Structure formats: C-alpha cells, structure tokens
Coordinates of C-alpha atoms in Angstrom, one line a residue:
X169 CA -100.2 105.6 68.4
X170 CA -102.8 108.1 69.7
X171 CA -101.9 110.4 72.6
X172 CA -104.5 108.7 74.8
X173 CA -102.9 105.3 74.3
X174 CA -99.4 106.7 74.8
X175 CA -100.5 108.5 78.0
X176 CA -102.1 105.3 79.3
X177 CA -98.8 103.4 78.7
X178 CA -96.9 106.1 80.6
X179 CA -99.3 106.0 83.5
X180 CA -99.3 102.2 83.6
X181 CA -95.5 102.0 83.3
X182 CA -94.8 104.6 85.9
X183 CA -97.4 103.1 88.2
X184 CA -96.1 99.6 87.9
X185 CA -92.5 100.8 88.4
X186 CA -93.6 102.4 91.7
X187 CA -95.5 99.2 92.6
X188 CA -92.3 97.2 92.0
X189 CA -90.2 99.6 94.1
X190 CA -92.6 99.9 97.0
X191 CA -93.9 96.3 96.9
X192 CA -90.4 94.8 96.9
X193 CA -89.4 97.2 99.7
X194 CA -92.4 96.0 101.8
X195 CA -91.5 92.3 101.1
X196 CA -87.9 92.9 101.9
X197 CA -88.9 94.6 105.2
X198 CA -91.0 91.7 106.2
X199 CA -88.5 89.0 105.2
X200 CA -85.2 90.5 106.3
X201 CA -83.9 92.1 109.4
X202 CA -80.7 93.5 107.9
X203 CA -81.0 96.9 106.2
X204 CA -78.3 96.1 103.6
X205 CA -80.1 92.9 102.6
X206 CA -83.3 94.7 102.3
X207 CA -81.7 97.2 100.0
X208 CA -80.2 94.4 97.9
X209 CA -83.6 92.8 97.5
X210 CA -85.3 96.1 96.7
X211 CA -82.6 97.0 94.1
X212 CA -82.6 93.7 92.3
X213 CA -86.4 93.7 92.0
X214 CA -86.4 97.3 90.7
X215 CA -83.7 96.7 88.2
X216 CA -85.4 93.7 86.7
X217 CA -88.9 95.2 86.9
X218 CA -87.8 98.4 85.1
X219 CA -86.2 96.4 82.3
X220 CA -89.3 94.4 81.8
X221 CA -91.6 97.5 81.8
X222 CA -89.4 99.2 79.1
X223 CA -89.6 96.1 76.9
X224 CA -93.4 95.8 77.4
X225 CA -94.4 99.5 76.9
X226 CA -91.5 101.1 75.0
X227 CA -93.0 100.5 71.6
X228 CA -96.2 102.3 72.7
X229 CA -95.0 105.5 74.4
X230 CA -91.2 105.3 74.4
X231 CA -91.2 104.2 78.0
X232 CA -90.2 107.5 79.6
X233 CA -91.9 106.8 83.0
X234 CA -90.0 109.9 84.2
X235 CA -90.8 113.6 83.8
X236 CA -87.1 114.4 83.5
X237 CA -86.7 112.0 80.6
X238 CA -89.8 113.5 78.9
X239 CA -88.6 117.1 79.3
X240 CA -85.0 116.3 78.1
X241 CA -86.4 114.4 75.1
X242 CA -88.6 117.5 74.3
X243 CA -85.6 119.8 74.7
X244 CA -83.2 117.8 72.6
X245 CA -85.4 116.5 69.9
X246 CA -88.6 118.7 69.8
X247 CA -90.5 115.7 68.5
X248 CA -93.4 116.3 70.9
X249 CA -95.5 119.4 71.4
X250 CA -96.2 121.1 74.7
X251 CA -99.6 119.4 75.0
X252 CA -98.0 116.0 74.7
X253 CA -95.4 116.8 77.3
X254 CA -98.0 118.1 79.7
X255 CA -100.1 115.0 79.3
X256 CA -97.1 112.7 79.8
X257 CA -96.1 114.5 83.0
X258 CA -99.7 114.3 84.4
X259 CA -99.9 110.6 83.4
X260 CA -96.6 109.8 85.0
X261 CA -97.3 111.5 88.3
X262 CA -100.9 110.1 88.6
X263 CA -99.6 106.7 87.7
X264 CA -96.9 106.8 90.3
X265 CA -99.4 107.7 93.1
X266 CA -101.6 104.8 91.9
X267 CA -98.7 102.5 91.9
X268 CA -97.9 103.2 95.6
X269 CA -101.6 102.7 96.5
X270 CA -101.6 99.3 94.6
X271 CA -98.5 98.1 96.5
X272 CA -100.0 99.1 99.9
X273 CA -103.2 97.3 99.1
X274 CA -101.5 94.1 97.9
X275 CA -99.7 93.8 101.2
X276 CA -102.8 94.5 103.3
X277 CA -101.9 98.1 104.3
X278 CA -104.1 101.1 104.1
X279 CA -104.3 102.4 100.6
X280 CA -102.6 105.7 101.5
X281 CA -100.1 106.1 104.4
X282 CA -98.1 109.3 104.2
X283 CA -94.4 108.5 104.5
X284 CA -92.5 109.6 107.6
X285 CA -89.0 108.7 106.3
X286 CA -87.1 112.0 106.1
X287 CA -84.5 112.1 103.4
X288 CA -82.8 115.5 103.3
X289 CA -79.4 117.1 103.2
X290 CA -76.8 118.3 100.7
X291 CA -75.3 114.8 100.5
X292 CA -78.5 113.2 99.4
X293 CA -79.3 115.9 97.0
X294 CA -75.9 115.5 95.4
X295 CA -76.6 111.8 95.1
X296 CA -79.9 112.6 93.2
X297 CA -78.0 115.0 90.9
X298 CA -75.5 112.2 90.1
X299 CA -78.1 109.5 89.7
X300 CA -80.4 111.5 87.4
X301 CA -77.5 112.9 85.3
X302 CA -76.2 109.4 84.7
X303 CA -79.6 108.1 83.8
X304 CA -80.3 110.9 81.3
X305 CA -76.8 110.5 79.8
X306 CA -77.3 106.7 79.4
X307 CA -80.8 106.9 77.9
X308 CA -80.0 109.5 75.3
X309 CA -76.5 108.2 74.5
X310 CA -78.0 104.9 73.7
X311 CA -80.5 106.6 71.4
X312 CA -77.9 108.7 69.6
X313 CA -75.6 105.7 69.2
X314 CA -78.4 103.9 67.5
X315 CA -78.3 101.0 69.9
X316 CA -81.9 101.3 70.9
X317 CA -83.0 100.6 67.4
X318 CA -80.2 98.2 66.4
X319 CA -80.4 96.1 69.6
X320 CA -83.8 96.6 71.2
X321 CA -83.0 94.5 74.3
X322 CA -79.8 96.5 75.0
X323 CA -81.5 99.7 76.3
X324 CA -83.8 98.0 78.8
X325 CA -81.0 95.9 80.2
X326 CA -78.6 98.8 80.4
X327 CA -81.2 101.2 82.1
X328 CA -82.2 98.5 84.6
X329 CA -78.6 97.7 85.4
X330 CA -77.8 101.4 85.9
X331 CA -80.7 101.9 88.3
X332 CA -79.8 98.7 90.2
X333 CA -76.2 99.9 90.5
X334 CA -77.1 103.4 91.5
X335 CA -79.1 102.1 94.4
X336 CA -75.7 101.4 95.9
X337 CA -73.3 104.0 94.6
X338 CA -75.4 107.1 95.4
X339 CA -76.2 108.3 98.9
X340 CA -79.9 108.8 98.1
X341 CA -80.4 105.2 96.7
X342 CA -81.2 106.8 93.3
X343 CA -84.8 107.9 93.0
X344 CA -83.8 109.8 89.9
X345 CA -87.4 110.4 89.0
X346 CA -89.8 113.2 90.1
X347 CA -93.0 111.2 89.5
X348 CA -91.6 108.2 91.4
X349 CA -90.5 110.5 94.2
X350 CA -94.0 111.9 94.6
X351 CA -95.6 108.5 94.4
X352 CA -93.3 107.2 97.2
X353 CA -94.5 109.9 99.5
X354 CA -97.9 108.1 99.7
X355 CA -96.5 105.0 101.4
X356 CA -95.0 104.9 104.9
X357 CA -92.9 101.8 104.2
X358 CA -89.3 100.9 103.4
X359 CA -89.3 102.9 100.1
X360 CA -91.2 105.9 101.3
X361 CA -90.1 109.5 101.5
X362 CA -91.6 112.1 103.7
X363 CA -93.5 114.8 101.8
X364 CA -91.3 117.5 103.3
X365 CA -88.3 115.8 101.6
X366 CA -89.8 115.6 98.2
X367 CA -89.1 119.2 96.9
X368 CA -85.3 118.9 97.6
X369 CA -85.2 115.6 95.8
X370 CA -87.2 116.8 92.8
X371 CA -85.1 120.0 92.5
X372 CA -81.9 117.9 92.5
X373 CA -83.4 115.6 89.9
X374 CA -84.1 118.5 87.5
X375 CA -80.6 119.8 88.0
X376 CA -79.2 116.3 87.3
X377 CA -81.4 116.1 84.2
X378 CA -80.0 119.4 82.8
X379 CA -76.4 118.2 83.5
X380 CA -77.2 114.9 81.8
X381 CA -78.4 116.7 78.7
X382 CA -75.2 118.7 78.6
X383 CA -73.2 115.5 78.8
X384 CA -75.2 114.1 75.9
X385 CA -74.7 117.2 73.8
X386 CA -71.0 117.2 74.6
X387 CA -70.4 113.5 73.8
X388 CA -72.8 113.2 70.9
X389 CA -73.4 116.6 69.5
X390 CA -74.6 115.4 66.1
X391 CA -76.6 112.4 67.3
X392 CA -74.1 110.0 65.8
X393 CA -71.6 107.8 67.6
X394 CA -68.1 107.7 66.4
X395 CA -68.5 104.0 65.7
X396 CA -71.4 104.6 63.4
X397 CA -69.4 107.3 61.4
X398 CA -66.3 105.1 61.0

C-alpha cells in the first residue's frame, strides 16, 4: 500500500470514529433524559462502530486511528520511518476534526461549535492513563500473541469491547486517543471536551501509552506468547 492510501485510511477511520462517538452522543442526548442511559447508548455505538472500522480499514493501514498506537508501534517495532509516523499523526488529527464537523452537520448543527464541557482534574487524568495503558497493552499483546493474524475478527471485537467497557470503568469515560480528544473539542455536544481540558487529557494519554508499552514488553518481551512456544 502506498503511504497516501494508508494515510487516507487513517484519516477516514479516525474521522468516522469521531463521527460515531459524537453522532451517537447527539442522538442519545435527543432521545434520552437520563445521563446514564445516554452514556450506555453512546458506549454501545462506539464499541460496535470501532470494531467495524478496524475490520474495514485494518488491511489498508493497520487501523491505528490513534497517535498513541502509531507512536508505540514505531517505538516497539521500528517498521515505519519518521515520515510515515508524521503523516499518520497529521492524518489522524485532521480526520478527527472532520469527523466532528460531519456529525454536527448530520444533526443540523453548525459545522463547528467549540465545546464548553470542562473535563479536568487528577481523577480524570488518572482515568485516561488507565484507559490508554489498557488499550495499548491489549492491541500489542494481541499482535505478539499472533491472534491478530490467526483470528482476524478477534482483534476488532476485543478492542471494541475494551473501549465499550472503559466508558464505564474509567472516570474520564475513556477517550484514550489524542486525535479523538482534539476532534471532540470542535463540537459543543454530549461528547465534547472544552479546549482548555484537551492538554491534560492528551498528556495523560501519552503517559498511559508509555505504561502500556512497558506492560507489553514485560508480558511479551520476545513477541511470542507462551501458548505459541509450548
């Protein structure tokens, strides 16, 4: 695959992921008065949508859709060069902003409405560290176990399930993605995050990514699972 095609897949996938997150949040807000029910509707749609996007675009770009995943993949495998990493990061961030705009337009809102939902504090940052570390550990553990190649449907289902669950067991509702976090600042809806809250979330996500990489190297230092060696 050419870099241009892979970058397009990353922009498209990240954008549609944000569209799913924001769009389902808007729909939930319009249909339900209970905050817990809104979160349930939002999380189920996100989990399912993410799994579908990984299946659709994974063969093209690897379906990172997340700067943390791209950077950890580069750090652990060195398969990509610096130019590829930079292009992926730009594509993911631009796609995420476009995805928020698309969701707003589909629901008859102005294309860009800067979010006013402040999400800040050590408890939420800790939630983002946990959410991102778990995501990184899952993605790269699956790869090092060989499950991603042996059972192609397992990884999308597992990643979608993890994100759906992390909506509920983390205080931050599991953004776990710097590009998605930036994109969600461009919509003043249920899934939005105020721009002033973005730096804290993004910093926590990179810390979580580093911790997740350490977990992977500790559990699977050679890239093989114990089951595969036995």
